[in-house]
Short mmCIF file of C-alpha atoms and ligand atoms in Angstrom, two decimals:
data_model
loop_
_atom_site.label_atom_id
_atom_site.label_comp_id
_atom_site.label_asym_id
_atom_site.label_seq_id
_atom_site.Cartn_x
_atom_site.Cartn_y
_atom_site.Cartn_z
CA MET A 15 27.51 33.43 -7.61
CA PRO A 16 26.20 30.05 -7.37
CA THR A 17 25.86 29.08 -3.91
CA HIS A 18 27.29 26.11 -2.04
CA THR A 19 26.02 26.31 1.02
CA MET A 20 22.84 25.24 2.35
CA ARG A 21 20.36 25.70 5.57
CA ALA A 22 20.91 22.51 7.95
CA VAL A 23 19.87 21.46 11.72
CA ARG A 24 22.57 20.22 13.15
CA LEU A 25 23.38 18.92 16.91
CA HIS A 26 26.33 20.04 18.72
CA GLU A 27 25.71 18.82 21.86
CA HIS A 28 22.89 16.25 22.90
CA GLY A 29 19.89 17.12 25.27
CA GLY A 30 16.02 18.45 24.44
CA PRO A 31 14.70 19.63 21.69
CA GLU A 32 16.62 23.18 22.23
CA VAL A 33 19.88 21.70 20.94
CA LEU A 34 18.96 21.63 17.48
CA ARG A 35 20.28 24.18 15.97
CA TYR A 36 19.18 25.98 12.03
CA ASP A 37 23.50 26.12 11.08
CA GLU A 38 24.55 27.58 7.39
CA VAL A 39 26.83 24.22 6.09
CA PRO A 40 28.20 23.48 2.77
CA ILE A 41 25.88 21.59 0.14
CA PRO A 42 27.42 17.64 0.36
CA GLU A 43 28.76 16.25 -2.68
CA PRO A 44 27.42 12.60 -3.51
CA GLU A 45 30.19 9.95 -2.75
CA PRO A 46 29.77 6.76 -5.15
CA GLY A 47 26.30 4.82 -5.36
CA GLU A 48 24.65 7.96 -4.28
CA VAL A 49 22.65 11.24 -6.12
CA LEU A 50 22.19 14.77 -4.22
CA VAL A 51 18.80 15.10 -3.49
CA ARG A 52 16.96 18.46 -3.16
CA VAL A 53 14.93 17.82 -0.24
CA HIS A 54 11.34 18.93 0.06
CA ALA A 55 9.86 17.82 2.72
CA VAL A 56 11.59 15.18 6.10
CA GLY A 57 9.85 13.24 8.21
CA VAL A 58 10.22 12.98 11.92
CA ASN A 59 11.15 9.34 13.48
CA PRO A 60 11.32 8.16 16.79
CA PRO A 61 15.11 7.36 16.30
CA ASP A 62 15.93 11.45 15.49
CA ARG A 63 14.96 12.49 19.04
CA TYR A 64 17.29 9.23 20.48
CA LEU A 65 20.37 10.69 18.80
CA ARG A 66 19.70 14.13 20.09
CA ASP A 67 19.25 12.30 23.19
CA GLY A 68 22.65 10.87 23.32
CA LEU A 69 22.43 7.89 21.90
CA THR A 70 24.78 7.26 18.72
CA ARG A 71 24.89 3.79 18.34
CA MET A 72 21.84 1.64 16.82
CA PRO A 73 21.51 -1.77 18.27
CA GLY A 74 24.19 -3.72 16.43
CA GLU A 75 26.82 -1.45 14.86
CA THR A 76 29.81 -2.50 17.22
CA GLU A 77 30.99 1.63 16.78
CA SER A 78 28.83 4.75 16.17
CA THR A 79 29.44 6.44 12.50
CA VAL A 80 28.20 10.02 13.96
CA GLY A 81 30.15 12.46 15.67
CA LEU A 82 29.58 16.29 16.57
CA PRO A 83 28.35 18.09 15.12
CA VAL A 84 25.42 15.81 13.10
CA ILE A 85 22.32 16.34 10.82
CA PRO A 86 20.02 13.64 12.33
CA GLY A 87 17.13 12.65 10.28
CA THR A 88 16.59 9.58 8.10
CA ASP A 89 13.19 10.35 5.97
CA VAL A 90 13.23 12.25 3.09
CA SER A 91 11.33 13.00 0.26
CA GLY A 92 12.40 15.57 -2.74
CA VAL A 93 14.04 15.59 -6.05
CA VAL A 94 17.15 14.37 -7.56
CA GLU A 95 19.74 17.48 -8.54
CA ALA A 96 22.95 15.75 -9.28
CA VAL A 97 23.71 11.91 -9.46
CA ALA A 98 26.90 10.12 -9.22
CA ALA A 99 29.42 8.86 -12.19
CA ASP A 100 28.06 5.27 -11.16
CA VAL A 101 24.83 5.47 -10.83
CA ASP A 102 22.15 4.80 -13.60
CA SER A 103 18.60 3.95 -12.27
CA LEU A 104 17.91 8.20 -11.29
CA ALA A 105 18.15 11.30 -13.30
CA VAL A 106 18.28 14.45 -12.23
CA GLY A 107 14.60 15.45 -11.95
CA ASP A 108 13.46 12.80 -10.55
CA GLU A 109 10.85 12.68 -7.58
CA VAL A 110 12.43 10.29 -4.55
CA PHE A 111 11.69 9.16 -1.61
CA GLY A 112 13.56 7.40 1.18
CA LEU A 113 15.16 6.11 4.22
CA LEU A 114 18.55 6.62 4.34
CA ARG A 115 21.32 4.76 5.65
CA PHE A 116 19.67 2.86 8.38
CA PRO A 117 20.32 1.38 10.49
CA SER A 118 22.81 4.50 11.56
CA PHE A 119 22.32 7.33 12.67
CA ASP A 120 24.00 8.73 9.33
CA GLY A 121 20.61 10.22 7.52
CA ARG A 122 21.47 13.95 7.45
CA ALA A 123 17.95 14.40 6.52
CA TYR A 124 17.42 17.46 8.11
CA ALA A 125 18.39 19.92 5.54
CA GLU A 126 17.94 21.79 2.05
CA TYR A 127 20.42 18.69 0.26
CA VAL A 128 20.90 15.64 0.84
CA ALA A 129 23.69 13.29 -0.82
CA ALA A 130 21.63 9.75 -0.49
CA PRO A 131 22.29 6.15 -1.25
CA ALA A 132 20.49 5.59 -4.74
CA SER A 133 19.38 1.84 -3.49
CA ASP A 134 17.95 3.32 -0.67
CA LEU A 135 15.73 5.25 -2.55
CA ALA A 136 12.80 4.92 -4.79
CA ARG A 137 10.34 7.01 -7.28
CA LYS A 138 8.06 8.98 -4.92
CA PRO A 139 4.56 8.29 -6.10
CA ALA A 140 2.55 10.51 -8.20
CA GLY A 141 -0.39 10.58 -6.45
CA ILE A 142 1.02 12.30 -3.19
CA ASP A 143 3.17 14.98 -2.58
CA HIS A 144 6.41 15.28 -0.81
CA VAL A 145 5.37 16.20 2.89
CA HIS A 146 2.89 12.68 2.45
CA ALA A 147 5.57 10.53 1.06
CA ALA A 148 8.35 11.98 4.02
CA GLY A 149 5.96 10.38 5.99
CA ALA A 150 6.42 7.07 4.52
CA PRO A 151 9.94 5.53 4.45
CA MET A 152 11.17 4.20 8.00
CA ALA A 153 7.54 3.66 9.31
CA GLY A 154 5.85 2.18 6.73
CA LEU A 155 9.32 0.31 5.80
CA THR A 156 9.04 -1.22 9.11
CA ALA A 157 5.42 -2.29 8.84
CA TRP A 158 6.35 -4.11 5.58
CA GLN A 159 9.47 -5.36 7.10
CA PHE A 160 7.74 -7.07 9.56
CA LEU A 161 4.41 -7.98 8.22
CA ILE A 162 5.35 -8.49 4.43
CA GLU A 163 8.82 -9.39 3.85
CA VAL A 164 12.21 -8.98 5.40
CA GLY A 165 13.35 -8.49 2.62
CA HIS A 166 17.70 -9.35 3.55
CA ASP A 167 19.59 -11.89 5.65
CA ARG A 168 21.53 -10.10 7.50
CA PRO A 169 21.61 -11.11 11.55
CA SER A 170 18.92 -9.15 13.41
CA PRO A 171 20.94 -7.39 16.95
CA PHE A 172 17.23 -8.55 19.22
CA GLN A 173 17.03 -12.64 18.56
CA ALA A 174 19.36 -15.14 16.56
CA ALA A 175 16.67 -16.52 14.85
CA MET A 176 15.59 -14.57 11.35
CA HIS A 177 11.96 -12.69 11.95
CA ARG A 178 10.09 -14.31 9.33
CA PRO A 179 6.29 -12.41 8.78
CA THR A 180 2.63 -14.52 9.77
CA ALA A 181 0.91 -15.09 6.06
CA LEU A 182 -2.01 -12.74 6.86
CA GLY A 183 -5.31 -13.49 4.80
CA ALA A 184 -9.08 -13.29 5.43
CA ASP A 185 -8.59 -15.99 8.25
CA THR A 186 -6.28 -13.87 10.35
CA THR A 187 -7.14 -11.51 13.34
CA VAL A 188 -4.18 -9.15 13.68
CA LEU A 189 -4.28 -6.58 17.08
CA ILE A 190 -1.82 -3.74 16.47
CA ASN A 191 -1.19 -1.47 19.43
CA GLY A 192 -0.14 1.97 18.95
CA ALA A 193 -2.11 1.99 16.14
CA ALA A 194 -2.56 5.33 15.58
CA GLY A 195 1.42 5.78 15.11
CA GLY A 196 3.32 5.80 12.91
CA VAL A 197 4.24 2.58 12.24
CA GLY A 198 0.80 0.85 13.56
CA HIS A 199 -1.03 3.26 11.06
CA PHE A 200 0.52 1.72 7.78
CA ALA A 201 0.92 -1.95 9.77
CA LEU A 202 -3.00 -2.29 10.38
CA GLN A 203 -3.23 -0.82 6.26
CA LEU A 204 -1.25 -3.54 5.29
CA ALA A 205 -2.88 -6.07 7.07
CA LYS A 206 -6.14 -4.68 6.19
CA TRP A 207 -4.35 -4.57 1.79
CA LYS A 208 -3.63 -8.67 3.09
CA GLY A 209 -7.54 -9.34 4.11
CA ALA A 210 -7.15 -9.73 7.90
CA ARG A 211 -9.05 -8.76 10.12
CA VAL A 212 -8.22 -6.10 12.27
CA VAL A 213 -8.45 -4.69 16.11
CA ALA A 214 -6.76 -1.53 16.94
CA VAL A 215 -5.65 -0.16 20.49
CA ALA A 216 -4.90 3.03 20.80
CA SER A 217 -6.41 6.19 22.94
CA GLY A 218 -9.99 7.17 22.63
CA GLU A 219 -9.37 10.36 20.58
CA HIS A 220 -8.11 7.95 17.38
CA GLU A 221 -11.12 6.07 17.03
CA SER A 222 -12.85 7.99 14.20
CA PHE A 223 -9.37 7.98 12.15
CA LEU A 224 -8.73 4.41 12.73
CA GLY A 225 -12.12 3.65 11.37
CA GLU A 226 -12.03 5.29 8.51
CA LEU A 227 -8.49 3.74 7.50
CA GLY A 228 -11.37 0.17 8.03
CA VAL A 229 -10.02 -1.60 11.46
CA ASP A 230 -12.80 -3.80 12.39
CA GLN A 231 -12.69 -3.46 16.28
CA PHE A 232 -11.39 -0.79 18.27
CA ILE A 233 -10.28 -0.62 21.37
CA ASP A 234 -9.11 2.11 23.49
CA TYR A 235 -6.46 1.03 26.12
CA THR A 236 -7.35 4.10 28.57
CA LYS A 237 -10.80 2.37 29.30
CA SER A 238 -10.26 -0.88 29.07
CA ARG A 239 -7.71 -4.06 28.93
CA PRO A 240 -6.99 -5.59 25.82
CA GLU A 241 -6.11 -8.72 26.96
CA GLU A 242 -9.66 -8.77 28.63
CA LEU A 243 -11.45 -8.55 25.98
CA VAL A 244 -9.86 -10.17 22.96
CA HIS A 245 -8.59 -13.74 22.10
CA ASP A 246 -7.10 -16.34 20.11
CA VAL A 247 -5.89 -13.29 18.15
CA ASP A 248 -3.49 -14.62 15.15
CA LEU A 249 -0.48 -12.08 15.57
CA VAL A 250 0.25 -9.08 17.70
CA LEU A 251 1.81 -6.54 16.30
CA ASP A 252 2.83 -4.38 19.40
CA THR A 253 4.60 -0.19 18.59
CA VAL A 254 4.44 0.65 22.55
CA GLY A 255 6.38 -2.10 24.20
CA GLY A 256 7.45 -1.03 27.57
CA PRO A 257 7.11 -3.64 31.25
CA HIS A 258 3.61 -4.50 30.34
CA SER A 259 3.82 -5.85 26.66
CA SER A 260 3.42 -9.67 27.33
CA ARG A 261 0.20 -9.33 29.05
CA LEU A 262 -1.15 -9.42 25.13
CA LEU A 263 0.97 -12.73 25.10
CA ARG A 264 -3.00 -14.10 26.53
CA THR A 265 -4.53 -12.21 23.32
CA LEU A 266 -3.22 -14.75 20.71
CA LYS A 267 -4.40 -18.31 19.87
CA ARG A 268 -1.98 -21.49 20.01
CA GLY A 269 0.55 -21.08 17.34
CA GLY A 270 0.02 -17.20 17.69
CA ALA A 271 2.19 -14.98 17.23
CA GLN A 272 3.55 -11.50 19.26
CA PHE A 273 5.70 -9.15 16.55
CA PRO A 274 7.22 -6.04 19.69
CA VAL A 275 8.38 -3.75 17.22
CA LEU A 276 10.41 -2.33 20.20
CA PRO A 277 11.98 -4.84 21.64
CA GLY A 278 11.77 -6.24 25.36
CA ASP A 279 11.53 -8.97 28.12
CA PHE A 280 9.51 -11.86 27.33
CA ASP A 281 9.16 -15.03 30.02
CA GLU A 282 10.41 -17.57 27.56
CA GLU A 283 8.54 -20.71 29.92
CA GLU A 284 5.22 -18.23 29.40
CA VAL A 285 6.10 -18.15 26.13
CA ALA A 286 6.49 -21.76 25.79
CA LYS A 287 3.57 -22.22 28.17
CA LEU A 288 1.16 -20.73 25.56
CA GLY A 289 2.29 -22.03 22.75
CA VAL A 290 3.10 -18.30 20.76
CA THR A 291 6.47 -17.48 19.37
CA VAL A 292 7.72 -13.63 20.03
CA SER A 293 9.74 -12.40 16.93
CA SER A 294 11.41 -8.97 16.55
CA ALA A 295 13.30 -7.58 13.61
CA GLN A 296 15.51 -4.39 12.71
CA VAL A 297 14.22 -1.78 10.21
CA ARG A 298 16.31 -1.47 6.95
CA SER A 299 16.77 0.91 4.07
CA ASN A 300 15.70 -0.53 1.26
CA GLY A 301 14.45 1.10 -2.02
CA ALA A 302 12.82 -1.82 -3.78
CA GLN A 303 10.56 -2.55 -1.01
CA LEU A 304 9.74 1.43 -0.30
CA ALA A 305 9.13 0.58 -4.69
CA GLU A 306 6.67 -1.50 -3.66
CA LEU A 307 4.97 0.01 -1.00
CA GLY A 308 4.93 3.55 -2.98
CA ARG A 309 2.68 1.57 -5.43
CA LEU A 310 -0.05 1.15 -2.69
CA LEU A 311 0.13 4.76 -2.03
CA ASP A 312 -0.17 5.89 -5.19
CA ALA A 313 -3.68 3.26 -5.59
CA GLY A 314 -4.77 4.87 -2.69
CA THR A 315 -5.04 1.24 -1.01
CA VAL A 316 -2.81 2.95 1.96
CA ARG A 317 -2.48 6.32 3.13
CA VAL A 318 -0.36 8.45 4.84
CA ALA A 319 -1.38 10.16 7.39
CA ILE A 320 0.10 14.19 8.68
CA ASP A 321 -0.14 14.25 12.31
CA SER A 322 1.35 18.22 12.07
CA THR A 323 4.01 20.01 9.82
CA PHE A 324 6.95 22.20 10.96
CA SER A 325 8.98 24.41 9.15
CA LEU A 326 12.72 22.92 8.64
CA ALA A 327 14.20 25.88 10.88
CA ASP A 328 10.72 25.16 13.42
CA ALA A 329 12.50 21.40 13.66
CA ARG A 330 12.79 22.27 17.74
CA ALA A 331 8.84 22.68 17.95
CA ALA A 332 8.59 19.40 15.42
CA HIS A 333 10.35 17.19 18.59
CA GLU A 334 8.41 18.99 20.74
CA ARG A 335 5.39 18.43 19.49
CA ALA A 336 6.60 14.34 19.26
CA ALA A 337 7.22 14.60 22.78
CA ARG A 338 4.17 15.48 23.61
CA GLY A 339 2.63 12.00 22.08
CA HIS A 340 -0.50 10.74 21.10
CA ILE A 341 1.03 10.77 17.49
CA GLN A 342 -2.01 10.13 14.67
CA GLY A 343 0.33 9.45 11.58
CA LYS A 344 3.81 10.95 10.71
CA ILE A 345 5.18 14.85 11.74
CA VAL A 346 7.00 16.06 8.63
CA LEU A 347 9.36 19.16 8.45
CA THR A 348 8.85 20.97 5.16
CA VAL A 349 11.81 22.70 3.33
CA ALA A 350 10.84 25.84 1.24
N1 NAP B 430 12.28 -2.42 15.22
C1 NAP B 430 12.20 -1.31 14.51
O1 NAP B 430 13.54 -1.23 14.05
C2 NAP B 430 12.20 -0.23 14.76
C3 NAP B 430 11.46 1.21 13.88
C4 NAP B 430 10.72 1.51 14.08
C5 NAP B 430 10.09 2.58 14.89
N2 NAP B 430 10.37 1.19 16.21
C6 NAP B 430 10.33 1.67 17.12
O2 NAP B 430 8.98 1.27 17.29
C7 NAP B 430 8.04 2.40 18.52
C8 NAP B 430 6.70 2.82 17.76
O3 NAP B 430 7.24 3.95 16.75
P1 NAP B 430 6.52 5.05 16.42
O4 NAP B 430 6.98 5.87 14.56
O5 NAP B 430 5.07 4.58 15.28
O6 NAP B 430 5.53 6.19 16.82
P2 NAP B 430 4.78 7.52 17.12
O7 NAP B 430 4.33 7.58 15.69
O8 NAP B 430 5.13 8.28 18.05
O9 NAP B 430 3.19 6.30 17.76
C9 NAP B 430 3.33 6.33 19.00
C10 NAP B 430 2.00 5.55 18.83
O10 NAP B 430 1.83 5.17 20.15
C11 NAP B 430 0.42 5.77 20.89
N3 NAP B 430 0.31 4.61 22.16
C12 NAP B 430 1.31 5.46 23.47
N4 NAP B 430 0.63 4.42 24.42
C13 NAP B 430 0.36 3.96 24.39
C14 NAP B 430 -0.49 2.77 24.95
N5 NAP B 430 -0.23 2.49 26.41
N6 NAP B 430 -0.73 1.49 24.55
C15 NAP B 430 -1.49 2.05 22.74
N7 NAP B 430 -0.99 3.10 21.81
C16 NAP B 430 -0.04 3.69 23.01
C17 NAP B 430 0.57 7.11 21.12
O11 NAP B 430 -0.69 7.40 21.09
P3 NAP B 430 -2.26 7.10 21.71
O12 NAP B 430 -1.68 6.97 23.31
O13 NAP B 430 -2.83 8.74 21.92
O14 NAP B 430 -2.76 6.02 21.06
C18 NAP B 430 0.99 6.47 19.33
O15 NAP B 430 0.23 6.94 18.59
C19 NAP B 430 9.60 3.26 18.80
O16 NAP B 430 9.52 3.00 19.97
C20 NAP B 430 10.49 3.61 17.44
O17 NAP B 430 11.66 3.34 18.66
C21 NAP B 430 11.09 0.61 15.48
#
């Protein structure tokens, strides 16, 4: 008899990693515009934790699109199992990866199967496996949309002006704060791909990893302050944020820009006095951009570093790993 149920991780309540429950639930049906993906691997991202903790509305959403019980997760890599009648871009058997329905908390990726908007998916690069592909969507698209191309004209919840990437080339220097993390390690590789000089800020344990990825200068933030060592930078991409992130403004040359991936408070007077700009954005699902990033992954120009893997049933341990911080690349859940 065919089985109509699957295993999925669900939240029945908000709280710590212990509230992630391994359940048996119905296999979803793809809606119009969607395909059913048999999931091989799931990338773990900070919003999975925010939802688990109790945040149910993304910045910019007027109301929440999720209620308990909910399957968290946004990043998948897998194989198309079924296709809605109106989808002709993908076929059964295609290997795909994607960031699902973001910005919303309605990705439903921590599962053996997920119904996924076809437009959120791209073909998985043949040269990398599902674990590496699952690590790419959210962090890779965030780096892409901040540094290369926004890819949409939707208003930002963080600022009135449209975010505009800085043109990068051999005559530009980019400082990446939080360079070893999910977003940071993609951002530095995209900046290197564009020919820029890259200064990476991270804790000392990541020095050789970041050297292998081609950074030109490494600063261990536990020993030195970047703003005392680096000046005349064209662009700061800050994936760390927090109350002290405005000190990185002092590394910029006049006309430079700071892109906080985690939006924060900046003193407008200080920004104007330094002659710099501050601009943020919110990542959005985008299968077409993911296909472009996929070509770089296939060519080995950009690679996905895997911090650690856990089975889907052990999602709790994956979240406990994330809570310990100092992530190098991506945490990924594997699905049998
Ligand atoms: N705007 C958007 O649409 C968007 C999209 C994606 C992510 N985000 C946000 O961006 C942030 C980063 O996401 P992620 O997925 O890259 O996180 P992640 O994988 O956890 O990486 C964070 C990195 O920051 C490093 N770090 C921590 N404290 C630091 C400090 N004081 N100075 C320098 N580095 C430090 C950590 O390692 P070490 O301390 O060992 O160096 C780690 O490698 C999250 O807050 C997330 O919510 C926003």
